[in-house]
PDB file of C-alpha atoms in Angstrom:
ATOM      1  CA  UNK A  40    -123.827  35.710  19.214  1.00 28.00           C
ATOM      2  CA  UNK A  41    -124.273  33.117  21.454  1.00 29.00           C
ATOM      3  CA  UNK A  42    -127.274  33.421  24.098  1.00 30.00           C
ATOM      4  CA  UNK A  43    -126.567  34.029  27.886  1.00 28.00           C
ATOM      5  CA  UNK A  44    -127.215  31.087  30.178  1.00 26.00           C
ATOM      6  CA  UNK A  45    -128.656  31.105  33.775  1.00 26.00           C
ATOM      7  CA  UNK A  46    -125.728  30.312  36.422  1.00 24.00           C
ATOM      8  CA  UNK A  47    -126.018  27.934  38.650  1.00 26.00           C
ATOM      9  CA  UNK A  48    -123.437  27.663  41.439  1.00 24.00           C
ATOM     10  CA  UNK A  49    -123.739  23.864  41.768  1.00 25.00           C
ATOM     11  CA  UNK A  50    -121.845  23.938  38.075  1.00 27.00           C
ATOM     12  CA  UNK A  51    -118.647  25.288  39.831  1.00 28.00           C
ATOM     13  CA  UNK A  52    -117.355  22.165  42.397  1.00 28.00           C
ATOM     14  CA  UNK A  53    -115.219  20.523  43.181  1.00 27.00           C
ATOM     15  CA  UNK A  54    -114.666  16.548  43.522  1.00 31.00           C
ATOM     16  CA  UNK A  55    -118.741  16.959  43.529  1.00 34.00           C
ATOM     17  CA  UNK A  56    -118.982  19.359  46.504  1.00 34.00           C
ATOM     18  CA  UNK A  57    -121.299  21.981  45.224  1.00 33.00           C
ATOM     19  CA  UNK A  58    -119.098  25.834  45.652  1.00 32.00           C
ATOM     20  CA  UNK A  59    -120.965  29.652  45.793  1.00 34.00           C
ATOM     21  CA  UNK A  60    -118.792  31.332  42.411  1.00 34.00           C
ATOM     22  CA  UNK A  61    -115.287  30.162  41.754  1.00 31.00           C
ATOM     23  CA  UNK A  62    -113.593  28.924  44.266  1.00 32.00           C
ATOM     24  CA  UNK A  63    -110.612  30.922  45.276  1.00 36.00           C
ATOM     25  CA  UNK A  64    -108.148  28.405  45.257  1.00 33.00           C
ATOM     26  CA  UNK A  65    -108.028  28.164  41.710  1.00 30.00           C
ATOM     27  CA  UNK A  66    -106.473  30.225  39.371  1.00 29.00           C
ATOM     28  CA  UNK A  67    -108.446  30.813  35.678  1.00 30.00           C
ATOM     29  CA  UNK A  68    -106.898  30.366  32.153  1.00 27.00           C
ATOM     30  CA  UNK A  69    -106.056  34.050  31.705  1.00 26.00           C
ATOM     31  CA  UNK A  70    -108.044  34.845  28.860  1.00 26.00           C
ATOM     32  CA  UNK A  71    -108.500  38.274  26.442  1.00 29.00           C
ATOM     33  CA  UNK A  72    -112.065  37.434  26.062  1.00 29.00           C
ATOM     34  CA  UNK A  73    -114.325  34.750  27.800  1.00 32.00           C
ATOM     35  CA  UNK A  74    -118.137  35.000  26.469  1.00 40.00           C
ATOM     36  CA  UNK A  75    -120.236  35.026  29.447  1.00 43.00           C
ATOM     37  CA  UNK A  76    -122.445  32.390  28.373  1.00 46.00           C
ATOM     38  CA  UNK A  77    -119.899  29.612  28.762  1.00 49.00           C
ATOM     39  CA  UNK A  78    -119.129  30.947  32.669  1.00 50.00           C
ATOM     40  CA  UNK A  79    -119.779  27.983  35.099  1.00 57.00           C
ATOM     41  CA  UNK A  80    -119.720  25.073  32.413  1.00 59.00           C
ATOM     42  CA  UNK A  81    -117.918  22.092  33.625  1.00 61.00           C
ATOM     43  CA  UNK A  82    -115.894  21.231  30.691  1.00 64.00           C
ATOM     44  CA  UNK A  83    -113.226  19.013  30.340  1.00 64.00           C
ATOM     45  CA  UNK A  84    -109.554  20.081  29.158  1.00 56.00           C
ATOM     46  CA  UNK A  85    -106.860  22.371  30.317  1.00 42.00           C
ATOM     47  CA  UNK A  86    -108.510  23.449  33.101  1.00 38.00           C
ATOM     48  CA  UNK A  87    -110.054  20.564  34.512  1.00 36.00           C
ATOM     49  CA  UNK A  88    -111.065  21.830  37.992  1.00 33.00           C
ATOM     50  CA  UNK A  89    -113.770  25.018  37.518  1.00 31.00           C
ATOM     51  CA  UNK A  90    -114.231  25.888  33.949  1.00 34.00           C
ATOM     52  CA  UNK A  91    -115.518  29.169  33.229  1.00 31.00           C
ATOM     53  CA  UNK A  92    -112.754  28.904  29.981  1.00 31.00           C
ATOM     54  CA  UNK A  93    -113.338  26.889  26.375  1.00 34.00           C
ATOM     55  CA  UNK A  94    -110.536  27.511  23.625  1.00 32.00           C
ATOM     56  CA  UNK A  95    -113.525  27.485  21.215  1.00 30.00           C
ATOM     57  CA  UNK A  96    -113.659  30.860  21.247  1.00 28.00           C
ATOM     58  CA  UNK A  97    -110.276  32.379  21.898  1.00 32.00           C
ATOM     59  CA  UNK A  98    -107.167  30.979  20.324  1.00 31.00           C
ATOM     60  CA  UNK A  99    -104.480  31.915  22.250  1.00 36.00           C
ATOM     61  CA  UNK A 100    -104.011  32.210  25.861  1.00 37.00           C
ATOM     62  CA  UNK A 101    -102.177  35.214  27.435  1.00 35.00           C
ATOM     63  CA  UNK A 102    -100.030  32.923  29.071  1.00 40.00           C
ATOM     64  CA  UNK A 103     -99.884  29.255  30.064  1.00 43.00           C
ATOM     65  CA  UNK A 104    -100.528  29.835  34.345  1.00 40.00           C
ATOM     66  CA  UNK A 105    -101.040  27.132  36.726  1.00 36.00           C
ATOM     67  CA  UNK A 106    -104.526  25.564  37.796  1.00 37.00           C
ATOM     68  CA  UNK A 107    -103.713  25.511  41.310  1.00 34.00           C
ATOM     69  CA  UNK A 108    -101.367  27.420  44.070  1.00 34.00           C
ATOM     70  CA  UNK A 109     -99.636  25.950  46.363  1.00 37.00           C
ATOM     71  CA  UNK A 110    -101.521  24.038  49.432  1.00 37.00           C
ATOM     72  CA  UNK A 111    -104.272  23.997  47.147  1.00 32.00           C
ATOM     73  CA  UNK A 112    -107.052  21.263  47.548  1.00 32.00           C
ATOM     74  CA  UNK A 113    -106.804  20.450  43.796  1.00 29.00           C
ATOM     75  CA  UNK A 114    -103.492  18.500  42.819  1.00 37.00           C
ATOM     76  CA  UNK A 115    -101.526  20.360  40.898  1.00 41.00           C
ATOM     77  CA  UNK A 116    -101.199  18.705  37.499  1.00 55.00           C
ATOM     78  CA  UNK A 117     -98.255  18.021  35.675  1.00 83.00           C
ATOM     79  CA  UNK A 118     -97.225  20.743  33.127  1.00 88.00           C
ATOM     80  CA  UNK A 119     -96.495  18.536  30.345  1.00 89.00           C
ATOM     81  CA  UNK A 120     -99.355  16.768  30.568  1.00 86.00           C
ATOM     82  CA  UNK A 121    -101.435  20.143  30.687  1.00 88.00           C
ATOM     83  CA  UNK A 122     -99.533  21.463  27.696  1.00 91.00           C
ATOM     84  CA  UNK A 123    -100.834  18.287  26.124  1.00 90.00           C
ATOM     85  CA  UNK A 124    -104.632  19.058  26.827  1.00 85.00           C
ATOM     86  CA  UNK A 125    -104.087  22.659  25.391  1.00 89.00           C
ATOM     87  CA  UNK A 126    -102.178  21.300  22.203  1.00 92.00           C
ATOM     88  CA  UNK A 127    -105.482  18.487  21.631  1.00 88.00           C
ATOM     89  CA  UNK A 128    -107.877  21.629  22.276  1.00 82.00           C
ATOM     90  CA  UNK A 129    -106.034  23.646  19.479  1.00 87.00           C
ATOM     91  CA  UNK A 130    -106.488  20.574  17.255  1.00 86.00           C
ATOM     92  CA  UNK A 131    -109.829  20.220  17.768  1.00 79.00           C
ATOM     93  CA  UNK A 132    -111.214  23.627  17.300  1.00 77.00           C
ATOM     94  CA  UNK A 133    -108.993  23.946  14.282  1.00 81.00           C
ATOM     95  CA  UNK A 134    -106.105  26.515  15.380  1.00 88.00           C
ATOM     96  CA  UNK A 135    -103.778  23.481  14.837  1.00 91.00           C
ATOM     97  CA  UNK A 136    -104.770  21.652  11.429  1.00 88.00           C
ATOM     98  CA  UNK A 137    -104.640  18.186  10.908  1.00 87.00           C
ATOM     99  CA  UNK A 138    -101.251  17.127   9.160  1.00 89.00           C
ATOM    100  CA  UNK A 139     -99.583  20.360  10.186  1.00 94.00           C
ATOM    101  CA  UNK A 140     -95.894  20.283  11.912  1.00 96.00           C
ATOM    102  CA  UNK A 141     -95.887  21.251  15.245  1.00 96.00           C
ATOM    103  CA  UNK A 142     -92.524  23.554  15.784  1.00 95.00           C
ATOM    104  CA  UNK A 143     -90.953  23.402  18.956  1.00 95.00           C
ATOM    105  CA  UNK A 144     -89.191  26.800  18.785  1.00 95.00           C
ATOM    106  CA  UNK A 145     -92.977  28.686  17.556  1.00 94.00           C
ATOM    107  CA  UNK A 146     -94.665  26.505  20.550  1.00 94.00           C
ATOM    108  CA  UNK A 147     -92.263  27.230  23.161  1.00 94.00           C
ATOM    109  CA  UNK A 148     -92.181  31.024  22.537  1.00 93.00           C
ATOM    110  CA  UNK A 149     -96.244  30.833  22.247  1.00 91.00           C
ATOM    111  CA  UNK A 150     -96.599  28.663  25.345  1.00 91.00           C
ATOM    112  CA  UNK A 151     -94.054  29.948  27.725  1.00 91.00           C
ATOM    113  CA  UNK A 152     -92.750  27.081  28.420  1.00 91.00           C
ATOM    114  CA  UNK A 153     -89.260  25.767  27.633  1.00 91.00           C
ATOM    115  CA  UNK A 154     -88.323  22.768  25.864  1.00 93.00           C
ATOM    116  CA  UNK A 155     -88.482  19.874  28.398  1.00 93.00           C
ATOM    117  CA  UNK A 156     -91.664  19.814  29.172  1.00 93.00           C
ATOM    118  CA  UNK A 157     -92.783  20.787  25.625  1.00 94.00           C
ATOM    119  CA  UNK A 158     -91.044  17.373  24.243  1.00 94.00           C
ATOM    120  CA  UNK A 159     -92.519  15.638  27.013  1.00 94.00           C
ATOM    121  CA  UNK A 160     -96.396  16.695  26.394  1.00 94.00           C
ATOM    122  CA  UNK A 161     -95.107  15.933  22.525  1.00 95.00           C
ATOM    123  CA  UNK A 162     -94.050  11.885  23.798  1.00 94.00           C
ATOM    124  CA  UNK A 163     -97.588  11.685  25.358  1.00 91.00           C
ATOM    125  CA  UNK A 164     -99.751  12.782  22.431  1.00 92.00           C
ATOM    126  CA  UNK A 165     -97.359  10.245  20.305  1.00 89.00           C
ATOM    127  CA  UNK A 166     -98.296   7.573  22.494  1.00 86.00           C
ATOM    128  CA  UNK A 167    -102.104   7.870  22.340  1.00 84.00           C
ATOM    129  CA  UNK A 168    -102.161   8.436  18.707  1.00 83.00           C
ATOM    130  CA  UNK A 169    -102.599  12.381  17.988  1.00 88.00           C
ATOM    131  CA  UNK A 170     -99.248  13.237  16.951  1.00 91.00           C
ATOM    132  CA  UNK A 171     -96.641  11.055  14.755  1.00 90.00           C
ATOM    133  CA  UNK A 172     -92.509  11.883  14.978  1.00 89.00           C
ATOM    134  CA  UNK A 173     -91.359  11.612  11.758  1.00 89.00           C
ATOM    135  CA  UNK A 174     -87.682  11.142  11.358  1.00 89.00           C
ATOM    136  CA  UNK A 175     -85.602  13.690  10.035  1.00 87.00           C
ATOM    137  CA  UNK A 176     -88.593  15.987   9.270  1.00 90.00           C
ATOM    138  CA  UNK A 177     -89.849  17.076  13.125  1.00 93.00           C
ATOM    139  CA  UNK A 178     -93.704  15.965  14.425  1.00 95.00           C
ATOM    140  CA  UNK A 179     -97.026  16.416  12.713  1.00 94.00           C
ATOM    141  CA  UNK A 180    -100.496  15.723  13.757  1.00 92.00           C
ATOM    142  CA  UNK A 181    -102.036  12.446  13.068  1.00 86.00           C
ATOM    143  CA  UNK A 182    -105.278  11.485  11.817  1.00 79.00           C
ATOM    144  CA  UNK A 183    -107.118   8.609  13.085  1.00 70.00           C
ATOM    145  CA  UNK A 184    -106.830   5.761  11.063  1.00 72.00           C
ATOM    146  CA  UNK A 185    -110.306   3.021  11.103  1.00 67.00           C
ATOM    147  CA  UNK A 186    -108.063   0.020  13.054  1.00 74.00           C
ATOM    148  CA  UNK A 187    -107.051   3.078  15.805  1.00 77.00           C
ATOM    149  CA  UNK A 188    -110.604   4.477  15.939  1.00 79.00           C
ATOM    150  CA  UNK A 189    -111.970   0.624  16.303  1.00 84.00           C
ATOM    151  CA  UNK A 190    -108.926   0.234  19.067  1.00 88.00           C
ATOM    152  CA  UNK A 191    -110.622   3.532  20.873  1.00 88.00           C
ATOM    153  CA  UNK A 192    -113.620   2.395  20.885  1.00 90.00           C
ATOM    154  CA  UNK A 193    -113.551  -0.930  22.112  1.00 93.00           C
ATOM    155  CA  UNK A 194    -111.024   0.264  24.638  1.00 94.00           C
ATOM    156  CA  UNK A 195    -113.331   3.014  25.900  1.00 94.00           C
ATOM    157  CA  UNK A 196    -116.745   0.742  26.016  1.00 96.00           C
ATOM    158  CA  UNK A 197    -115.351  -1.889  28.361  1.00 96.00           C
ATOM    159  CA  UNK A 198    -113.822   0.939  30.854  1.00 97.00           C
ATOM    160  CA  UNK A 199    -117.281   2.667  31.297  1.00 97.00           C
ATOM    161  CA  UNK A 200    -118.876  -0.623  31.289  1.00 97.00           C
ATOM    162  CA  UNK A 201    -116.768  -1.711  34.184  1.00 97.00           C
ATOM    163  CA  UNK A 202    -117.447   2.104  35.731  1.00 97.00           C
ATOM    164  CA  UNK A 203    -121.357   2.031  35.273  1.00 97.00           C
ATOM    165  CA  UNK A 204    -121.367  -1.122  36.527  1.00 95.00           C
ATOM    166  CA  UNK A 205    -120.149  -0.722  39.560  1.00 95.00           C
ATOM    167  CA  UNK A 206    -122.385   2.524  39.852  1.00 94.00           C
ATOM    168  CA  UNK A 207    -124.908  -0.012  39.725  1.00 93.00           C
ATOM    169  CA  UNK A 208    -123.981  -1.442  42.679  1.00 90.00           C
ATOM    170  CA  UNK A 209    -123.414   1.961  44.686  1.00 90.00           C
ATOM    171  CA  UNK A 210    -126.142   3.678  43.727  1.00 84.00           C
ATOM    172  CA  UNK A 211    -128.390   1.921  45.789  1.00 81.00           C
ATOM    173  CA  UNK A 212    -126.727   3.126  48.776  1.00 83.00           C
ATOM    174  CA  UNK A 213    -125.543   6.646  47.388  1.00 86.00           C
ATOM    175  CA  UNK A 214    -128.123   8.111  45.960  1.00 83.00           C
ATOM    176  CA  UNK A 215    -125.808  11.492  45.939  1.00 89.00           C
ATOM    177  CA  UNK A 216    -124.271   9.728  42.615  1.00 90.00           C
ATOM    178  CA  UNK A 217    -127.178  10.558  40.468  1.00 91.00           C
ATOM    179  CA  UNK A 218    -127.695  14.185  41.991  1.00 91.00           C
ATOM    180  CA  UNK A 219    -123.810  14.480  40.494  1.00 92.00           C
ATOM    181  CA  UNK A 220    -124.562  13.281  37.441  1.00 94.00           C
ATOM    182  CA  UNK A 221    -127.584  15.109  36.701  1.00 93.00           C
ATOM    183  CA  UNK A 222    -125.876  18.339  37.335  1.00 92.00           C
ATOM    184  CA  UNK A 223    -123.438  17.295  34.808  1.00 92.00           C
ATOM    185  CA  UNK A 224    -126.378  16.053  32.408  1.00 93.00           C
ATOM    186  CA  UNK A 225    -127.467  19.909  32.896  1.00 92.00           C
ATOM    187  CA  UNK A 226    -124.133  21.103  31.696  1.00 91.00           C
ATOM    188  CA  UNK A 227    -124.840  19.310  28.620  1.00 92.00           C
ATOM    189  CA  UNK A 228    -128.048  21.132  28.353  1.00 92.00           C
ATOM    190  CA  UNK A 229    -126.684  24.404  28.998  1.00 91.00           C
ATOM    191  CA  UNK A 230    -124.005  23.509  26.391  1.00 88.00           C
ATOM    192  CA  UNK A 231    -126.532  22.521  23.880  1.00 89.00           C
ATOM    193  CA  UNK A 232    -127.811  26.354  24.024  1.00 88.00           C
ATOM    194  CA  UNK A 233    -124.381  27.134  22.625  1.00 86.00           C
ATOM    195  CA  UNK A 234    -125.046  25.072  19.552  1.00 81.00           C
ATOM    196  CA  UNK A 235    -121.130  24.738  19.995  1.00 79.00           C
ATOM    197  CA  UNK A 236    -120.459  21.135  18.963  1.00 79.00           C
ATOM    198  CA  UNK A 237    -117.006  21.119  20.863  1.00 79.00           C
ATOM    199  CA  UNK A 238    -118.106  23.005  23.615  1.00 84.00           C
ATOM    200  CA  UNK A 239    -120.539  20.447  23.895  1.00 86.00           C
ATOM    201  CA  UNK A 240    -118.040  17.436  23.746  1.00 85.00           C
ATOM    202  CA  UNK A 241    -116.021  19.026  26.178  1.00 85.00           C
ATOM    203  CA  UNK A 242    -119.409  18.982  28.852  1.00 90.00           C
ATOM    204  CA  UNK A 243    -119.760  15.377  26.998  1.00 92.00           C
ATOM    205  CA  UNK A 244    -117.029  14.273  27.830  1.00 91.00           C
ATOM    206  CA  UNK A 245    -116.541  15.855  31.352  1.00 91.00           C
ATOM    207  CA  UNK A 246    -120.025  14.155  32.208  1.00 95.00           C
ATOM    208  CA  UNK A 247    -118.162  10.534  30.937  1.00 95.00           C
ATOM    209  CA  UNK A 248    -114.955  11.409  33.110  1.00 94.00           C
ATOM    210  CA  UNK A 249    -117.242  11.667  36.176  1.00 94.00           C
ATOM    211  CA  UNK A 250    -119.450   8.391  35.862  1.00 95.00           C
ATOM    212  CA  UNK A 251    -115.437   6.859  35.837  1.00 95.00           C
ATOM    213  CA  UNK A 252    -114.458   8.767  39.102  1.00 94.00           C
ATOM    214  CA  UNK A 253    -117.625   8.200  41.145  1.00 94.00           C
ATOM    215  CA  UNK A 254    -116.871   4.519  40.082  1.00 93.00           C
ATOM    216  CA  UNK A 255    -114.208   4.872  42.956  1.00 92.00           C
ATOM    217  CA  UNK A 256    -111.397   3.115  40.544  1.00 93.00           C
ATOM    218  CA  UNK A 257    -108.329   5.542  40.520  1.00 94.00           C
ATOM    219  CA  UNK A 258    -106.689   2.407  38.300  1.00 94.00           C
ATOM    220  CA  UNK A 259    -109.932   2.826  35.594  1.00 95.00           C
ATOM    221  CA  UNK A 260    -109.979   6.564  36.262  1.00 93.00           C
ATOM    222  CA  UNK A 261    -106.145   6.575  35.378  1.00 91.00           C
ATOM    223  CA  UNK A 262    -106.849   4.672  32.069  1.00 92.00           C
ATOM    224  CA  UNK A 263    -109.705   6.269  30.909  1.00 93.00           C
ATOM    225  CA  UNK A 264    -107.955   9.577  31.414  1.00 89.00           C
ATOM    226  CA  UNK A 265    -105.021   8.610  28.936  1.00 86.00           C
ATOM    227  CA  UNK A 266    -107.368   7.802  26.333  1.00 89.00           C
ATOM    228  CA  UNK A 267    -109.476  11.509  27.301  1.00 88.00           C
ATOM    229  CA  UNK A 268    -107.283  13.155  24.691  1.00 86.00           C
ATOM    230  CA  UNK A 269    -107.665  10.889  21.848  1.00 86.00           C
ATOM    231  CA  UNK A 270    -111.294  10.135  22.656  1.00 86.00           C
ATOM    232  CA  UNK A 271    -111.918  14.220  22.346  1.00 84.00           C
ATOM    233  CA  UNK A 272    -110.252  13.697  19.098  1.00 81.00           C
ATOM    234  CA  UNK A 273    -112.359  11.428  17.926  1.00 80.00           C
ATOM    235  CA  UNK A 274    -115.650  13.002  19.102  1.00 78.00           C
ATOM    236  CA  UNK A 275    -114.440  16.036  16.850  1.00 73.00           C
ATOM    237  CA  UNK A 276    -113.691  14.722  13.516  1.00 69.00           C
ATOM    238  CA  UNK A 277    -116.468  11.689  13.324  1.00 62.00           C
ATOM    239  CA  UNK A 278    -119.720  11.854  15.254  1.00 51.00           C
ATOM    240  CA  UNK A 279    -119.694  14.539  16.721  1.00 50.00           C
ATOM    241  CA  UNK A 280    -119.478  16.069  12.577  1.00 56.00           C
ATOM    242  CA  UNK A 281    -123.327  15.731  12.384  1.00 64.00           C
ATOM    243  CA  UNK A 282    -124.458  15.810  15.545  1.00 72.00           C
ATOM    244  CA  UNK A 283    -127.888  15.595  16.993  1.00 85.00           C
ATOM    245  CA  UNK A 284    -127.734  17.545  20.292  1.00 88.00           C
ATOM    246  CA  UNK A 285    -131.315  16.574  21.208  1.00 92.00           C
ATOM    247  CA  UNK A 286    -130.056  13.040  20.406  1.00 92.00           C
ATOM    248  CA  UNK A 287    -127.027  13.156  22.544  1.00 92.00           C
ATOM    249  CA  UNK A 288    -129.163  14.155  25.300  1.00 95.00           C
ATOM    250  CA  UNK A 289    -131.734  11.846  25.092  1.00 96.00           C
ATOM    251  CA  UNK A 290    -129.383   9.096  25.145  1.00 96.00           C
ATOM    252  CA  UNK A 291    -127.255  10.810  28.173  1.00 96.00           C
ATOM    253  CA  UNK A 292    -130.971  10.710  30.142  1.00 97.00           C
ATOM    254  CA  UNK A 293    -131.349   7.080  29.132  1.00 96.00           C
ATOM    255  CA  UNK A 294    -127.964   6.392  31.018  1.00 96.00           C
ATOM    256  CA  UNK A 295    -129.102   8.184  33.921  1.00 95.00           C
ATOM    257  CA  UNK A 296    -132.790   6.261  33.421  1.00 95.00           C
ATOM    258  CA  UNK A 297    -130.836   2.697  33.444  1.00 95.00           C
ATOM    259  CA  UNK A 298    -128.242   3.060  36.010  1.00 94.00           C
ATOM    260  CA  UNK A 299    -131.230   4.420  38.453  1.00 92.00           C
ATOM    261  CA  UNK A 300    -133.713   1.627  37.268  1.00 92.00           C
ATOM    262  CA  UNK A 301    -130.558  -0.907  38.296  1.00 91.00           C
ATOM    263  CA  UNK A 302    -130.862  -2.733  35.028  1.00 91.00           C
ATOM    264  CA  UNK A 303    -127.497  -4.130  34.061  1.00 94.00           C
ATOM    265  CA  UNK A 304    -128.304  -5.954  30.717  1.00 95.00           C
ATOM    266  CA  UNK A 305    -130.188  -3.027  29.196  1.00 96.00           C
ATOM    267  CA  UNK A 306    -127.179  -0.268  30.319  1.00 96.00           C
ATOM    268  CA  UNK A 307    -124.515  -2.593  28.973  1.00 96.00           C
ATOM    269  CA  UNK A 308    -126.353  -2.198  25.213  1.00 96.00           C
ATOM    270  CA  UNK A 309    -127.379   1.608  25.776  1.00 96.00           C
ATOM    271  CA  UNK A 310    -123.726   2.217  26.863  1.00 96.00           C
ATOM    272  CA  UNK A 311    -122.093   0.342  23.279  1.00 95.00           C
ATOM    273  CA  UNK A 312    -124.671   2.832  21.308  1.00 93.00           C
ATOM    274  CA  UNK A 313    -123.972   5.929  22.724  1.00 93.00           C
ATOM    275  CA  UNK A 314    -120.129   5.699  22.382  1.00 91.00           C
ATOM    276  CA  UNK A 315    -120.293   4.261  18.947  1.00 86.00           C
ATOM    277  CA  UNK A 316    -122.606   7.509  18.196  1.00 74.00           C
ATOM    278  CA  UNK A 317    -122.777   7.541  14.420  1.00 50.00           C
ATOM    279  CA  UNK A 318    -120.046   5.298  13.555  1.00 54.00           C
ATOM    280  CA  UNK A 319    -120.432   1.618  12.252  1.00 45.00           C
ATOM    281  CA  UNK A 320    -124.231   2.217  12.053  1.00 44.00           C
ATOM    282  CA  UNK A 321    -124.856   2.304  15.582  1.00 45.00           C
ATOM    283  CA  UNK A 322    -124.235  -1.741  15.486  1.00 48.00           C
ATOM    284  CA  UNK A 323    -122.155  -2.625  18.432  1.00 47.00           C
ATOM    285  CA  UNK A 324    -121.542  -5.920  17.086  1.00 51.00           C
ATOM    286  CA  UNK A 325    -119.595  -4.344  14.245  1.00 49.00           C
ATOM    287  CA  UNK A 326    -116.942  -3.884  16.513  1.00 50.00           C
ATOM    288  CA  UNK A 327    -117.534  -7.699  18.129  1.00 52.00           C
ATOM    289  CA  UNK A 328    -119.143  -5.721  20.865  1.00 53.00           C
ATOM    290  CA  UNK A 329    -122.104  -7.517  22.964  1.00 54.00           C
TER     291      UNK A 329
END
C-alpha cells in the first residue's frame, strides 16, 4: 500500500497561480478508485490541468469526460489529441503491450468516442513514433528503435537548452520562476514516496513541461509538447527501468542550483546528463552533444 502524502494546496494551480483544493472549473477523470496519496500531484498526461488522477493504478476510466466546461479558464483541449495521451498512458503502465494491435471497434466502445477522432489521435501517435500502420493488417504499437531514441534525444536537449536558457535571463528579474519550479521539484519528492517509477515520470516530466512554458516560447512550448508523448515513452522502457529516485532528484536540484547561480556553461552540461539519464553512459558526446 502506498503511504499517504501531506497536501499542499500550492500543488493544485493553475498556469502557476497557487488554488485552495481543486479548482471548480475543472472537471476530474472519473475514476472507480483514486488512492489518496497521489491527490494534488501535478502530473503530466490526460489531465494536464489539476491532477489528482494517474492511470498507474486504475486501468480503465468510467468514461472519457472533458477537462474543462465551457467559459472555462483552461483551453479546452482537443479530443483526439487527449485520446492520444490516454492511449501513451495505457502503454506505459502496461494495459496496452508493446507490439499489440490496437482495434478501433474494442477502443471506440471502451473510450466512448466514435471513430473520427479515434483515427485522428491514431495519425498523431504514428507521427511521433509510438504506433506503426501496417498495411492490410490494422496498427500496432511501436518500439523505439536506437536511431529514433538518438533522434529524441538530441531533439529534446536543444529545446530545454534554448528554454533554460532563456530562464537564465528572466530569472534575474522574476524570481517567482524558481518558487514555480520548486513546487514542482516537490512534486517529484512527493512522487518519490510512491516508489511509482511512472508516477514519478509523469511529475518528471510535468516539472520539464514547465521550465519550457515559463520560457515564454509558445513556438518551443508547442514542439516540446509533440515530442511529450514519445519522450514519456522513452522514460518508461529505458532509464527510467533502473531508476535512482534519489538520483533523479539530486540532479533536478542541481538544475534549480545552476539556473539560480546564472551559470550558463555549467547548466548546458548538467542539462545533456540528466536527459540522457542512463543511456549512452551518461556521455553527451555520444550523441555529438557539447
Amino acid at each position: 500500500m502506498h503511504p499517504a502524502l501531506p497536501i499542499s494546496a500550492a500543488l493544485f494551480r493553475i498556469g502557476g497561480a497557487p488554488k485552495q483544493g481543486i479548482p471548480p472549473n475543472v472537471k476530474m477523470y472519473t475514476l472507480s478508485s483514486v488512492p489518496q496519496a497521489c491527490t494534488g500531484l501535478k502530473l503530466w498526461g490526460p489531465n494536464l490541468e489539476c491532477s489528482s488522477w494517474t492511470a498507474s493504478f486504475n486501468r480503465k476510466p468510467d468514461r472519457f469526460v472533458e477537462t474543462a466546461h465551457a467559459g472555462s479558464a483552461i483551453p479546452r483541449r482537443n479530443l483526439a489529441d487527449r485520446i492520444a495521451d490516454h492511449l501513451v498512458v495505457e502503454i506505459v503502465n502496461g494495459t496496452i503491450s508493446i507490439g499489440q494491435r490496437l482495434r478501433e471497434v474494442e477502443l471506440c466502445r471502451t473510450l466512448g468516442v466514435s471513430r473520427v477522432p479515434l483515427r485522428e489521435a491514431l495519425r498523431i501517435l504514428q507521427a511521433q513514433g509510438i504506433v506503426a500502420s501496417i498495411p492490410n493488417r490494422g496498427t500496432y504499437v511501436a518500439d523505439f528503435k536506437s536511431a529514433e531514441t538518438a533522434d529524441l534525444l538530441e531533439i529534446r536537449i536543444s529545446i530545454e537548452r534554448t528554454a533554460f536558457g532563456r530562464l537564465l535571463r528572466l530569472a534575474n528579474e522574476e524570481p517567482e520562476i524558481l518558487e514555480v519550479l520548486e513546487l514542482h521539484l516537490d512534486d517529484l519528492r512527493r512522487a518519490k514516496r510512491l516508489e511509482d517509477r511512472f508516477i514519478f515520470a509523469q511529475a518528471d516530466l510535468a516539472f520539464h513541461e514547465r521550465v519550457v512554458e515559463l520560457s515564454g516560447s509558445p513556438m518551443l512550448t508547442a514542439v516540446w509538447r509533440s515530442l511529450a508523448r514519445g519522450v514519456l515513452f522513452f522514460m518508461i522502457h529505458e532509464p527510467y527501468s533502473s531508476l535512482d529516485f534519489n538520483e533523479e532528484i539530486r540532479e533536478h536540484e542541481r538544475l534549480l542550483e545552476l539556473l539560480g547561480q546564472g551559470d550558463p556553461k555549467a547548466l548546458r552540461l548538467e542539462i545533456s546528463k540528466h536527459i540522457l539519464g542512463n543511456t549512452v553512459n551518461r556521455d553527451p558526446g555520444a550523441l555529438g552533444v557539447r
